[in-house]
Amino acid sequence: MTYDYLIIGAGLYGAVFAREAMDAGKSVLVVEKRPHIAGNVYTEDIEGIHVHRYGAHIFHTNDAAVWQYVNRFATFNRFTNSPVANYKGELYSLPFNMYTFNKMWGVVTPEQAAAKIAEQRKEITGEPKNLEEQAISLVGRDIYEKLIKGYTEKQWGRDCRDLPAFIIKRLPVRLTFDNNYFNALYQGIPVGGYTKLVENLLKGAEVRLNCDYFSHKAELDAMARQVIYTGPVDAYFNYSLGTLEYRSVRFETELMDIPNFQGNAAVNYTDRETPWTRIIEHKWFEFGKDAQGNDLPKTVISREYSSEWKPGDEPYYPVNDAKNGALYQQYKALADREEKVVFGGRLGEYKYYDMDQVIAAALARSREEMAR
Ligand code: FAD
Ligand code: UDP
C-alpha cells in the first residue's frame, strides 16, 4: 500500500480530511475528476474579480471551532449577505424583515407587521405539511405569492406543496430592520477566493486532477488502506437501486465593460416568468475592489438557471423529500457494508449541507478515523 488514504474529490470535505490526515502523519492521494480543486466552492480570477464558478458561496457559521479552523487557512472579509428580491420590477429586502414588511404592506412598527402575518397565517391550521403551508405560516400569503412561490418552483422544479417544509425554514424571519440573510455569528468571504483556501488546506498533498475514480477504481483502491469517497453515493453503486434525484444549475457568465450592473452581490428574480432564479455580481463579495484596494473598472455577472439533474450533469442540490430519503436509506445500508470506504460530504451523504457543516462533518469523521 502506497497511501493511508485515497480521497475521492478535492472539495471541502476531501480537502479537510486530507489536511487532518496529513497533520496526523498519514499519507494521502487526492483524485479529482474536474480540472481544478475546490469542488463547488471553486473561484476563478476574471479581470481581478474572484468569480464563484459554481454559484455564490458565503461562508457563515455559529460554530466557533469551525470558524477558528477556516481562519487558519484564509483571512475572511466582513461581507454580509443581503440579497434583493426583484418581483416584476418591484424590489424587496431579504430575508423577510421589517424592510420587506414595510414595502409589502406599508406597515411601520413590528406590532403592525406581526398582526398582518397573524391575520394571513390563519388559513393554515395544524402543523405545516409542506413548503407552501410552512411559508404561509411564517410570513403570510402575500409574501409567499410574490417572493417565495415562483422562485421556489423555478429552483426545485416542483410544486411548493410537494416540497419539504424545512427548506424554507433556512431563511430567517425578523421583526427588526436587519437584512442579514443568515443568523450566523461569523460570516465572510475568504480574501483571495475560496480556491486559495482549499489550496492551503491541501498543501503537501498529492493531487491528481482530471482523474475519474471509476475509470481507474481497481488500480486506485489497491494503492490505499482506506478510501474517502465524496462523490454521489448512488454513482458509487452504479445506480443499482435507481438514481437519487438532484437539482442541477447552469450559469451564464458575462464580463461587462461597466463598473456596476445591479449594485448588489445577489438579486433574486422571484416571479415565475423570468427564466433565471438569480443574478450574481461577483465583485460585490469583495466590495468592488482589487487586492490593492482599487475600484475594479469592469464587472462579471452570472445568471443562474435551475434544472432537473440527468446523467452527465453536475449534481448540485439533493432533493431531500420522502421518496429520495427512502432510497438514500437503502444506499446508506449498502455504504455501511463497504468497510474500506467512508462516504462523506454533500453528495456522499446526500444532505443539503452548508460549507460549515461539511467542514464540521469532515473534522469529526477524520478525527474518528485517526484515532482508530
Ligand atoms: P463538492 O464541493 O461537490 O466536492 C466533491 C468533489 O468530488 C467534486 O469536486 C467532484 O468533482 C468530485 N468527484 C465526484 N465524483 C468523483 C469521481 N468519480 N472521481 C473523482 N472526483 C469526483 N454553502 C454555504 O455555506 N454558503 C453558501 O452560500 C452556499 N451556496 C451554495 C450555492 C450553490 C449554488 C450550491 C450548489 C451550494 C452552495 N453551498 C453553500 C453548499 C456548498 O457548496 C457545499 O456545502 C460544499 O461545497 C460541499 O462540499 P463537498 O466537498 O461535500 O462537495
Ligand atoms: N427562497 C425563496 N425566495 C428567495 C430566496 C429563497 O422562496 O428569494 C426559498 C427557496 O425555496 C430556497 C429556500 O428559500 O430553496 C432556501 O434558500 P437559500 O438561499 O438558503 O438556498 P440556497 O442558497 O441553498 O440556494
mmCIF file with all atom_site columns, N, CA, C and O in Angstrom, residues 177-221:
data_model
loop_
_atom_site.group_PDB
_atom_site.id
_atom_site.type_symbol
_atom_site.label_atom_id
_atom_site.label_alt_id
_atom_site.label_comp_id
_atom_site.label_asym_id
_atom_site.label_entity_id
_atom_site.label_seq_id
_atom_site.pdbx_PDB_ins_code
_atom_site.Cartn_x
_atom_site.Cartn_y
_atom_site.Cartn_z
_atom_site.occupancy
_atom_site.B_iso_or_equiv
_atom_site.pdbx_formal_charge
_atom_site.auth_seq_id
_atom_site.auth_comp_id
_atom_site.auth_asym_id
_atom_site.auth_atom_id
_atom_site.pdbx_PDB_model_num
ATOM 1   N N  . PHE A 1 177 ? -35.194 45.669 11.632  1.00 0.00 ? 177 PHE A N  1
ATOM 2   C CA . PHE A 1 177 ? -34.657 46.150 10.357  1.00 0.00 ? 177 PHE A CA 1
ATOM 3   C C  . PHE A 1 177 ? -33.259 45.562 10.194  1.00 0.00 ? 177 PHE A C  1
ATOM 4   O O  . PHE A 1 177 ? -32.269 46.188 10.527  1.00 0.00 ? 177 PHE A O  1
ATOM 5   N N  . ASP A 1 178 ? -33.194 44.330 9.726   1.00 0.00 ? 178 ASP A N  1
ATOM 6   C CA . ASP A 1 178 ? -31.916 43.628 9.624   1.00 0.00 ? 178 ASP A CA 1
ATOM 7   C C  . ASP A 1 178 ? -31.937 42.774 8.364   1.00 0.00 ? 178 ASP A C  1
ATOM 8   O O  . ASP A 1 178 ? -32.638 41.764 8.293   1.00 0.00 ? 178 ASP A O  1
ATOM 9   N N  . ASN A 1 179 ? -31.129 43.199 7.375   1.00 0.00 ? 179 ASN A N  1
ATOM 10  C CA . ASN A 1 179 ? -31.102 42.498 6.090   1.00 0.00 ? 179 ASN A CA 1
ATOM 11  C C  . ASN A 1 179 ? -30.067 41.381 6.021   1.00 0.00 ? 179 ASN A C  1
ATOM 12  O O  . ASN A 1 179 ? -29.769 40.884 4.942   1.00 0.00 ? 179 ASN A O  1
ATOM 13  N N  . ASN A 1 180 ? -29.483 40.999 7.132   1.00 0.00 ? 180 ASN A N  1
ATOM 14  C CA . ASN A 1 180 ? -28.502 39.913 7.105   1.00 0.00 ? 180 ASN A CA 1
ATOM 15  C C  . ASN A 1 180 ? -29.212 38.592 6.802   1.00 0.00 ? 180 ASN A C  1
ATOM 16  O O  . ASN A 1 180 ? -30.066 38.155 7.562   1.00 0.00 ? 180 ASN A O  1
ATOM 17  N N  . TYR A 1 181 ? -28.840 37.958 5.700   1.00 0.00 ? 181 TYR A N  1
ATOM 18  C CA . TYR A 1 181 ? -29.537 36.752 5.230   1.00 0.00 ? 181 TYR A CA 1
ATOM 19  C C  . TYR A 1 181 ? -29.344 35.570 6.180   1.00 0.00 ? 181 TYR A C  1
ATOM 20  O O  . TYR A 1 181 ? -30.099 34.618 6.143   1.00 0.00 ? 181 TYR A O  1
ATOM 21  N N  . PHE A 1 182 ? -28.298 35.630 6.991   1.00 0.00 ? 182 PHE A N  1
ATOM 22  C CA . PHE A 1 182 ? -28.010 34.474 7.858   1.00 0.00 ? 182 PHE A CA 1
ATOM 23  C C  . PHE A 1 182 ? -28.073 34.854 9.325   1.00 0.00 ? 182 PHE A C  1
ATOM 24  O O  . PHE A 1 182 ? -27.658 35.946 9.713   1.00 0.00 ? 182 PHE A O  1
ATOM 25  N N  . ASN A 1 183 ? -28.551 33.925 10.139  1.00 0.00 ? 183 ASN A N  1
ATOM 26  C CA . ASN A 1 183 ? -28.463 34.070 11.588  1.00 0.00 ? 183 ASN A CA 1
ATOM 27  C C  . ASN A 1 183 ? -27.155 33.441 12.027  1.00 0.00 ? 183 ASN A C  1
ATOM 28  O O  . ASN A 1 183 ? -27.135 32.409 12.675  1.00 0.00 ? 183 ASN A O  1
ATOM 29  N N  . ALA A 1 184 ? -26.053 34.037 11.654  1.00 0.00 ? 184 ALA A N  1
ATOM 30  C CA . ALA A 1 184 ? -24.767 33.416 11.982  1.00 0.00 ? 184 ALA A CA 1
ATOM 31  C C  . ALA A 1 184 ? -23.902 34.430 12.714  1.00 0.00 ? 184 ALA A C  1
ATOM 32  O O  . ALA A 1 184 ? -23.852 35.601 12.344  1.00 0.00 ? 184 ALA A O  1
ATOM 33  N N  . LEU A 1 185 ? -23.218 33.929 13.709  1.00 0.00 ? 185 LEU A N  1
ATOM 34  C CA . LEU A 1 185 ? -22.333 34.771 14.495  1.00 0.00 ? 185 LEU A CA 1
ATOM 35  C C  . LEU A 1 185 ? -21.129 35.192 13.650  1.00 0.00 ? 185 LEU A C  1
ATOM 36  O O  . LEU A 1 185 ? -20.611 36.293 13.777  1.00 0.00 ? 185 LEU A O  1
ATOM 37  N N  . TYR A 1 186 ? -20.672 34.273 12.778  1.00 0.00 ? 186 TYR A N  1
ATOM 38  C CA . TYR A 1 186 ? -19.472 34.527 11.976  1.00 0.00 ? 186 TYR A CA 1
ATOM 39  C C  . TYR A 1 186 ? -19.834 34.429 10.501  1.00 0.00 ? 186 TYR A C  1
ATOM 40  O O  . TYR A 1 186 ? -20.538 33.501 10.095  1.00 0.00 ? 186 TYR A O  1
ATOM 41  N N  . GLN A 1 187 ? -19.329 35.375 9.725   1.00 0.00 ? 187 GLN A N  1
ATOM 42  C CA . GLN A 1 187 ? -19.691 35.410 8.302   1.00 0.00 ? 187 GLN A CA 1
ATOM 43  C C  . GLN A 1 187 ? -18.605 36.144 7.519   1.00 0.00 ? 187 GLN A C  1
ATOM 44  O O  . GLN A 1 187 ? -17.986 37.066 8.028   1.00 0.00 ? 187 GLN A O  1
ATOM 45  N N  . GLY A 1 188 ? -18.402 35.745 6.269   1.00 0.00 ? 188 GLY A N  1
ATOM 46  C CA . GLY A 1 188 ? -17.443 36.463 5.421   1.00 0.00 ? 188 GLY A CA 1
ATOM 47  C C  . GLY A 1 188 ? -17.074 35.671 4.191   1.00 0.00 ? 188 GLY A C  1
ATOM 48  O O  . GLY A 1 188 ? -17.582 34.566 3.953   1.00 0.00 ? 188 GLY A O  1
ATOM 49  N N  . ILE A 1 189 ? -16.196 36.274 3.401   1.00 0.00 ? 189 ILE A N  1
ATOM 50  C CA . ILE A 1 189 ? -15.698 35.663 2.166   1.00 0.00 ? 189 ILE A CA 1
ATOM 51  C C  . ILE A 1 189 ? -14.177 35.606 2.311   1.00 0.00 ? 189 ILE A C  1
ATOM 52  O O  . ILE A 1 189 ? -13.574 36.593 2.743   1.00 0.00 ? 189 ILE A O  1
ATOM 53  N N  . PRO A 1 190 ? -13.558 34.470 1.957   1.00 0.00 ? 190 PRO A N  1
ATOM 54  C CA . PRO A 1 190 ? -12.103 34.401 2.106   1.00 0.00 ? 190 PRO A CA 1
ATOM 55  C C  . PRO A 1 190 ? -11.405 35.366 1.133   1.00 0.00 ? 190 PRO A C  1
ATOM 56  O O  . PRO A 1 190 ? -11.674 35.337 -0.071  1.00 0.00 ? 190 PRO A O  1
ATOM 57  N N  . VAL A 1 191 ? -10.548 36.196 1.677   1.00 0.00 ? 191 VAL A N  1
ATOM 58  C CA . VAL A 1 191 ? -9.799  37.150 0.852   1.00 0.00 ? 191 VAL A CA 1
ATOM 59  C C  . VAL A 1 191 ? -8.905  36.335 -0.089  1.00 0.00 ? 191 VAL A C  1
ATOM 60  O O  . VAL A 1 191 ? -8.223  35.417 0.354   1.00 0.00 ? 191 VAL A O  1
ATOM 61  N N  . GLY A 1 192 ? -8.967  36.664 -1.384  1.00 0.00 ? 192 GLY A N  1
ATOM 62  C CA . GLY A 1 192 ? -8.172  35.906 -2.355  1.00 0.00 ? 192 GLY A CA 1
ATOM 63  C C  . GLY A 1 192 ? -8.944  34.750 -2.966  1.00 0.00 ? 192 GLY A C  1
ATOM 64  O O  . GLY A 1 192 ? -8.438  34.056 -3.842  1.00 0.00 ? 192 GLY A O  1
ATOM 65  N N  . GLY A 1 193 ? -10.171 34.506 -2.491  1.00 0.00 ? 193 GLY A N  1
ATOM 66  C CA . GLY A 1 193 ? -11.020 33.480 -3.103  1.00 0.00 ? 193 GLY A CA 1
ATOM 67  C C  . GLY A 1 193 ? -10.965 32.145 -2.371  1.00 0.00 ? 193 GLY A C  1
ATOM 68  O O  . GLY A 1 193 ? -10.048 31.871 -1.596  1.00 0.00 ? 193 GLY A O  1
ATOM 69  N N  . TYR A 1 194 ? -11.983 31.322 -2.639  1.00 0.00 ? 194 TYR A N  1
ATOM 70  C CA . TYR A 1 194 ? -12.072 30.006 -1.984  1.00 0.00 ? 194 TYR A CA 1
ATOM 71  C C  . TYR A 1 194 ? -11.014 29.033 -2.507  1.00 0.00 ? 194 TYR A C  1
ATOM 72  O O  . TYR A 1 194 ? -10.583 28.143 -1.790  1.00 0.00 ? 194 TYR A O  1
ATOM 73  N N  . THR A 1 195 ? -10.627 29.188 -3.760  1.00 0.00 ? 195 THR A N  1
ATOM 74  C CA . THR A 1 195 ? -9.649  28.239 -4.309  1.00 0.00 ? 195 THR A CA 1
ATOM 75  C C  . THR A 1 195 ? -8.362  28.294 -3.505  1.00 0.00 ? 195 THR A C  1
ATOM 76  O O  . THR A 1 195 ? -7.745  27.270 -3.195  1.00 0.00 ? 195 THR A O  1
ATOM 77  N N  . LYS A 1 196 ? -7.976  29.508 -3.132  1.00 0.00 ? 196 LYS A N  1
ATOM 78  C CA . LYS A 1 196 ? -6.756  29.719 -2.337  1.00 0.00 ? 196 LYS A CA 1
ATOM 79  C C  . LYS A 1 196 ? -6.899  29.014 -0.973  1.00 0.00 ? 196 LYS A C  1
ATOM 80  O O  . LYS A 1 196 ? -5.972  28.382 -0.483  1.00 0.00 ? 196 LYS A O  1
ATOM 81  N N  . LEU A 1 197 ? -8.075  29.140 -0.381  1.00 0.00 ? 197 LEU A N  1
ATOM 82  C CA . LEU A 1 197 ? -8.326  28.483 0.914   1.00 0.00 ? 197 LEU A CA 1
ATOM 83  C C  . LEU A 1 197 ? -8.121  26.967 0.785   1.00 0.00 ? 197 LEU A C  1
ATOM 84  O O  . LEU A 1 197 ? -7.445  26.334 1.599   1.00 0.00 ? 197 LEU A O  1
ATOM 85  N N  . VAL A 1 198 ? -8.708  26.397 -0.275  1.00 0.00 ? 198 VAL A N  1
ATOM 86  C CA . VAL A 1 198 ? -8.609  24.944 -0.451  1.00 0.00 ? 198 VAL A CA 1
ATOM 87  C C  . VAL A 1 198 ? -7.168  24.544 -0.805  1.00 0.00 ? 198 VAL A C  1
ATOM 88  O O  . VAL A 1 198 ? -6.663  23.508 -0.353  1.00 0.00 ? 198 VAL A O  1
ATOM 89  N N  . GLU A 1 199 ? -6.496  25.401 -1.569  1.00 0.00 ? 199 GLU A N  1
ATOM 90  C CA . GLU A 1 199 ? -5.075  25.165 -1.874  1.00 0.00 ? 199 GLU A CA 1
ATOM 91  C C  . GLU A 1 199 ? -4.281  25.068 -0.571  1.00 0.00 ? 199 GLU A C  1
ATOM 92  O O  . GLU A 1 199 ? -3.430  24.193 -0.419  1.00 0.00 ? 199 GLU A O  1
ATOM 93  N N  . ASN A 1 200 ? -4.571  25.963 0.364   1.00 0.00 ? 200 ASN A N  1
ATOM 94  C CA . ASN A 1 200 ? -3.865  25.938 1.645   1.00 0.00 ? 200 ASN A CA 1
ATOM 95  C C  . ASN A 1 200 ? -4.194  24.681 2.441   1.00 0.00 ? 200 ASN A C  1
ATOM 96  O O  . ASN A 1 200 ? -3.324  24.114 3.097   1.00 0.00 ? 200 ASN A O  1
ATOM 97  N N  . LEU A 1 201 ? -5.463  24.251 2.382   1.00 0.00 ? 201 LEU A N  1
ATOM 98  C CA . LEU A 1 201 ? -5.823  23.009 3.070   1.00 0.00 ? 201 LEU A CA 1
ATOM 99  C C  . LEU A 1 201 ? -5.044  21.826 2.496   1.00 0.00 ? 201 LEU A C  1
ATOM 100 O O  . LEU A 1 201 ? -4.610  20.931 3.222   1.00 0.00 ? 201 LEU A O  1
ATOM 101 N N  . LEU A 1 202 ? -4.890  21.838 1.185   1.00 0.00 ? 202 LEU A N  1
ATOM 102 C CA . LEU A 1 202 ? -4.282  20.682 0.501   1.00 0.00 ? 202 LEU A CA 1
ATOM 103 C C  . LEU A 1 202 ? -2.756  20.752 0.425   1.00 0.00 ? 202 LEU A C  1
ATOM 104 O O  . LEU A 1 202 ? -2.137  19.871 -0.187  1.00 0.00 ? 202 LEU A O  1
ATOM 105 N N  . LYS A 1 203 ? -2.165  21.790 1.014   1.00 0.00 ? 203 LYS A N  1
ATOM 106 C CA . LYS A 1 203 ? -0.705  21.956 0.904   1.00 0.00 ? 203 LYS A CA 1
ATOM 107 C C  . LYS A 1 203 ? 0.012   20.661 1.327   1.00 0.00 ? 203 LYS A C  1
ATOM 108 O O  . LYS A 1 203 ? -0.249  20.125 2.392   1.00 0.00 ? 203 LYS A O  1
ATOM 109 N N  . GLY A 1 204 ? 0.868   20.166 0.458   1.00 0.00 ? 204 GLY A N  1
ATOM 110 C CA . GLY A 1 204 ? 1.631   18.952 0.800   1.00 0.00 ? 204 GLY A CA 1
ATOM 111 C C  . GLY A 1 204 ? 0.973   17.666 0.320   1.00 0.00 ? 204 GLY A C  1
ATOM 112 O O  . GLY A 1 204 ? 1.589   16.594 0.376   1.00 0.00 ? 204 GLY A O  1
ATOM 113 N N  . ALA A 1 205 ? -0.275  17.748 -0.151  1.00 0.00 ? 205 ALA A N  1
ATOM 114 C CA . ALA A 1 205 ? -0.970  16.530 -0.604  1.00 0.00 ? 205 ALA A CA 1
ATOM 115 C C  . ALA A 1 205 ? -0.666  16.268 -2.067  1.00 0.00 ? 205 ALA A C  1
ATOM 116 O O  . ALA A 1 205 ? -0.468  17.200 -2.838  1.00 0.00 ? 205 ALA A O  1
ATOM 117 N N  . GLU A 1 206 ? -0.649  14.975 -2.430  1.00 0.00 ? 206 GLU A N  1
ATOM 118 C CA . GLU A 1 206 ? -0.535  14.661 -3.848  1.00 0.00 ? 206 GLU A CA 1
ATOM 119 C C  . GLU A 1 206 ? -1.953  14.690 -4.433  1.00 0.00 ? 206 GLU A C  1
ATOM 120 O O  . GLU A 1 206 ? -2.848  14.016 -3.930  1.00 0.00 ? 206 GLU A O  1
ATOM 121 N N  . VAL A 1 207 ? -2.144  15.515 -5.446  1.00 0.00 ? 207 VAL A N  1
ATOM 122 C CA . VAL A 1 207 ? -3.488  15.675 -6.019  1.00 0.00 ? 207 VAL A CA 1
ATOM 123 C C  . VAL A 1 207 ? -3.431  15.327 -7.503  1.00 0.00 ? 207 VAL A C  1
ATOM 124 O O  . VAL A 1 207 ? -2.584  15.843 -8.227  1.00 0.00 ? 207 VAL A O  1
ATOM 125 N N  . ARG A 1 208 ? -4.317  14.447 -7.931  1.00 0.00 ? 208 ARG A N  1
ATOM 126 C CA . ARG A 1 208 ? -4.422  14.153 -9.380  1.00 0.00 ? 208 ARG A CA 1
ATOM 127 C C  . ARG A 1 208 ? -5.719  14.735 -9.908  1.00 0.00 ? 208 ARG A C  1
ATOM 128 O O  . ARG A 1 208 ? -6.809  14.263 -9.534  1.00 0.00 ? 208 ARG A O  1
ATOM 129 N N  . LEU A 1 209 ? -5.589  15.710 -10.801 1.00 0.00 ? 209 LEU A N  1
ATOM 130 C CA . LEU A 1 209 ? -6.781  16.319 -11.409 1.00 0.00 ? 209 LEU A CA 1
ATOM 131 C C  . LEU A 1 209 ? -7.173  15.522 -12.656 1.00 0.00 ? 209 LEU A C  1
ATOM 132 O O  . LEU A 1 209 ? -6.413  14.672 -13.124 1.00 0.00 ? 209 LEU A O  1
ATOM 133 N N  . ASN A 1 210 ? -8.338  15.824 -13.190 1.00 0.00 ? 210 ASN A N  1
ATOM 134 C CA . ASN A 1 210 ? -8.832  15.152 -14.407 1.00 0.00 ? 210 ASN A CA 1
ATOM 135 C C  . ASN A 1 210 ? -8.810  13.634 -14.259 1.00 0.00 ? 210 ASN A C  1
ATOM 136 O O  . ASN A 1 210 ? -8.546  12.906 -15.219 1.00 0.00 ? 210 ASN A O  1
ATOM 137 N N  . CYS A 1 211 ? -9.060  13.160 -13.067 1.00 0.00 ? 211 CYS A N  1
ATOM 138 C CA . CYS A 1 211 ? -8.977  11.721 -12.824 1.00 0.00 ? 211 CYS A CA 1
ATOM 139 C C  . CYS A 1 211 ? -10.294 11.236 -12.227 1.00 0.00 ? 211 CYS A C  1
ATOM 140 O O  . CYS A 1 211 ? -10.617 11.535 -11.077 1.00 0.00 ? 211 CYS A O  1
ATOM 141 N N  . ASP A 1 212 ? -11.066 10.502 -13.038 1.00 0.00 ? 212 ASP A N  1
ATOM 142 C CA . ASP A 1 212 ? -12.328 9.963  -12.545 1.00 0.00 ? 212 ASP A CA 1
ATOM 143 C C  . ASP A 1 212 ? -12.048 8.637  -11.840 1.00 0.00 ? 212 ASP A C  1
ATOM 144 O O  . ASP A 1 212 ? -11.517 7.713  -12.457 1.00 0.00 ? 212 ASP A O  1
ATOM 145 N N  . TYR A 1 213 ? -12.405 8.596  -10.590 1.00 0.00 ? 213 TYR A N  1
ATOM 146 C CA . TYR A 1 213 ? -12.177 7.400  -9.763  1.00 0.00 ? 213 TYR A CA 1
ATOM 147 C C  . TYR A 1 213 ? -12.659 6.130  -10.458 1.00 0.00 ? 213 TYR A C  1
ATOM 148 O O  . TYR A 1 213 ? -11.964 5.120  -10.494 1.00 0.00 ? 213 TYR A O  1
ATOM 149 N N  . PHE A 1 214 ? -13.856 6.201  -11.050 1.00 0.00 ? 214 PHE A N  1
ATOM 150 C CA . PHE A 1 214 ? -14.448 4.974  -11.591 1.00 0.00 ? 214 PHE A CA 1
ATOM 151 C C  . PHE A 1 214 ? -13.722 4.452  -12.832 1.00 0.00 ? 214 PHE A C  1
ATOM 152 O O  . PHE A 1 214 ? -13.855 3.296  -13.188 1.00 0.00 ? 214 PHE A O  1
ATOM 153 N N  . SER A 1 215 ? -12.950 5.313  -13.470 1.00 0.00 ? 215 SER A N  1
ATOM 154 C CA . SER A 1 215 ? -12.189 4.850  -14.640 1.00 0.00 ? 215 SER A CA 1
ATOM 155 C C  . SER A 1 215 ? -10.940 4.077  -14.217 1.00 0.00 ? 215 SER A C  1
ATOM 156 O O  . SER A 1 215 ? -10.314 3.417  -15.042 1.00 0.00 ? 215 SER A O  1
ATOM 157 N N  . HIS A 1 216 ? -10.528 4.229  -12.946 1.00 0.00 ? 216 HIS A N  1
ATOM 158 C CA . HIS A 1 216 ? -9.281  3.566  -12.501 1.00 0.00 ? 216 HIS A CA 1
ATOM 159 C C  . HIS A 1 216 ? -9.494  2.925  -11.134 1.00 0.00 ? 216 HIS A C  1
ATOM 160 O O  . HIS A 1 216 ? -8.579  2.858  -10.339 1.00 0.00 ? 216 HIS A O  1
ATOM 161 N N  . LYS A 1 217 ? -10.709 2.482  -10.862 1.00 0.00 ? 217 LYS A N  1
ATOM 162 C CA . LYS A 1 217 ? -11.065 2.125  -9.485  1.00 0.00 ? 217 LYS A CA 1
ATOM 163 C C  . LYS A 1 217 ? -10.175 1.022  -8.887  1.00 0.00 ? 217 LYS A C  1
ATOM 164 O O  . LYS A 1 217 ? -9.600  1.196  -7.803  1.00 0.00 ? 217 LYS A O  1
ATOM 165 N N  . ALA A 1 218 ? -10.025 -0.083 -9.598  1.00 0.00 ? 218 ALA A N  1
ATOM 166 C CA . ALA A 1 218 ? -9.283  -1.216 -9.020  1.00 0.00 ? 218 ALA A CA 1
ATOM 167 C C  . ALA A 1 218 ? -7.845  -0.815 -8.721  1.00 0.00 ? 218 ALA A C  1
ATOM 168 O O  . ALA A 1 218 ? -7.324  -1.058 -7.627  1.00 0.00 ? 218 ALA A O  1
ATOM 169 N N  . GLU A 1 219 ? -7.250  -0.143 -9.683  1.00 0.00 ? 219 GLU A N  1
ATOM 170 C CA . GLU A 1 219 ? -5.850  0.274  -9.539  1.00 0.00 ? 219 GLU A CA 1
ATOM 171 C C  . GLU A 1 219 ? -5.690  1.261  -8.364  1.00 0.00 ? 219 GLU A C  1
ATOM 172 O O  . GLU A 1 219 ? -4.784  1.137  -7.541  1.00 0.00 ? 219 GLU A O  1
ATOM 173 N N  . LEU A 1 220 ? -6.613  2.214  -8.260  1.00 0.00 ? 220 LEU A N  1
ATOM 174 C CA . LEU A 1 220 ? -6.527  3.205  -7.181  1.00 0.00 ? 220 LEU A CA 1
ATOM 175 C C  . LEU A 1 220 ? -6.805  2.563  -5.821  1.00 0.00 ? 220 LEU A C  1
ATOM 176 O O  . LEU A 1 220 ? -6.095  2.818  -4.845  1.00 0.00 ? 220 LEU A O  1
ATOM 177 N N  . ASP A 1 221 ? -7.832  1.715  -5.763  1.00 0.00 ? 221 ASP A N  1
ATOM 178 C CA . ASP A 1 221 ? -8.182  1.066  -4.492  1.00 0.00 ? 221 ASP A CA 1
ATOM 179 C C  . ASP A 1 221 ? -6.997  0.274  -3.928  1.00 0.00 ? 221 ASP A C  1
ATOM 180 O O  . ASP A 1 221 ? -6.787  0.225  -2.722  1.00 0.00 ? 221 ASP A O  1
#
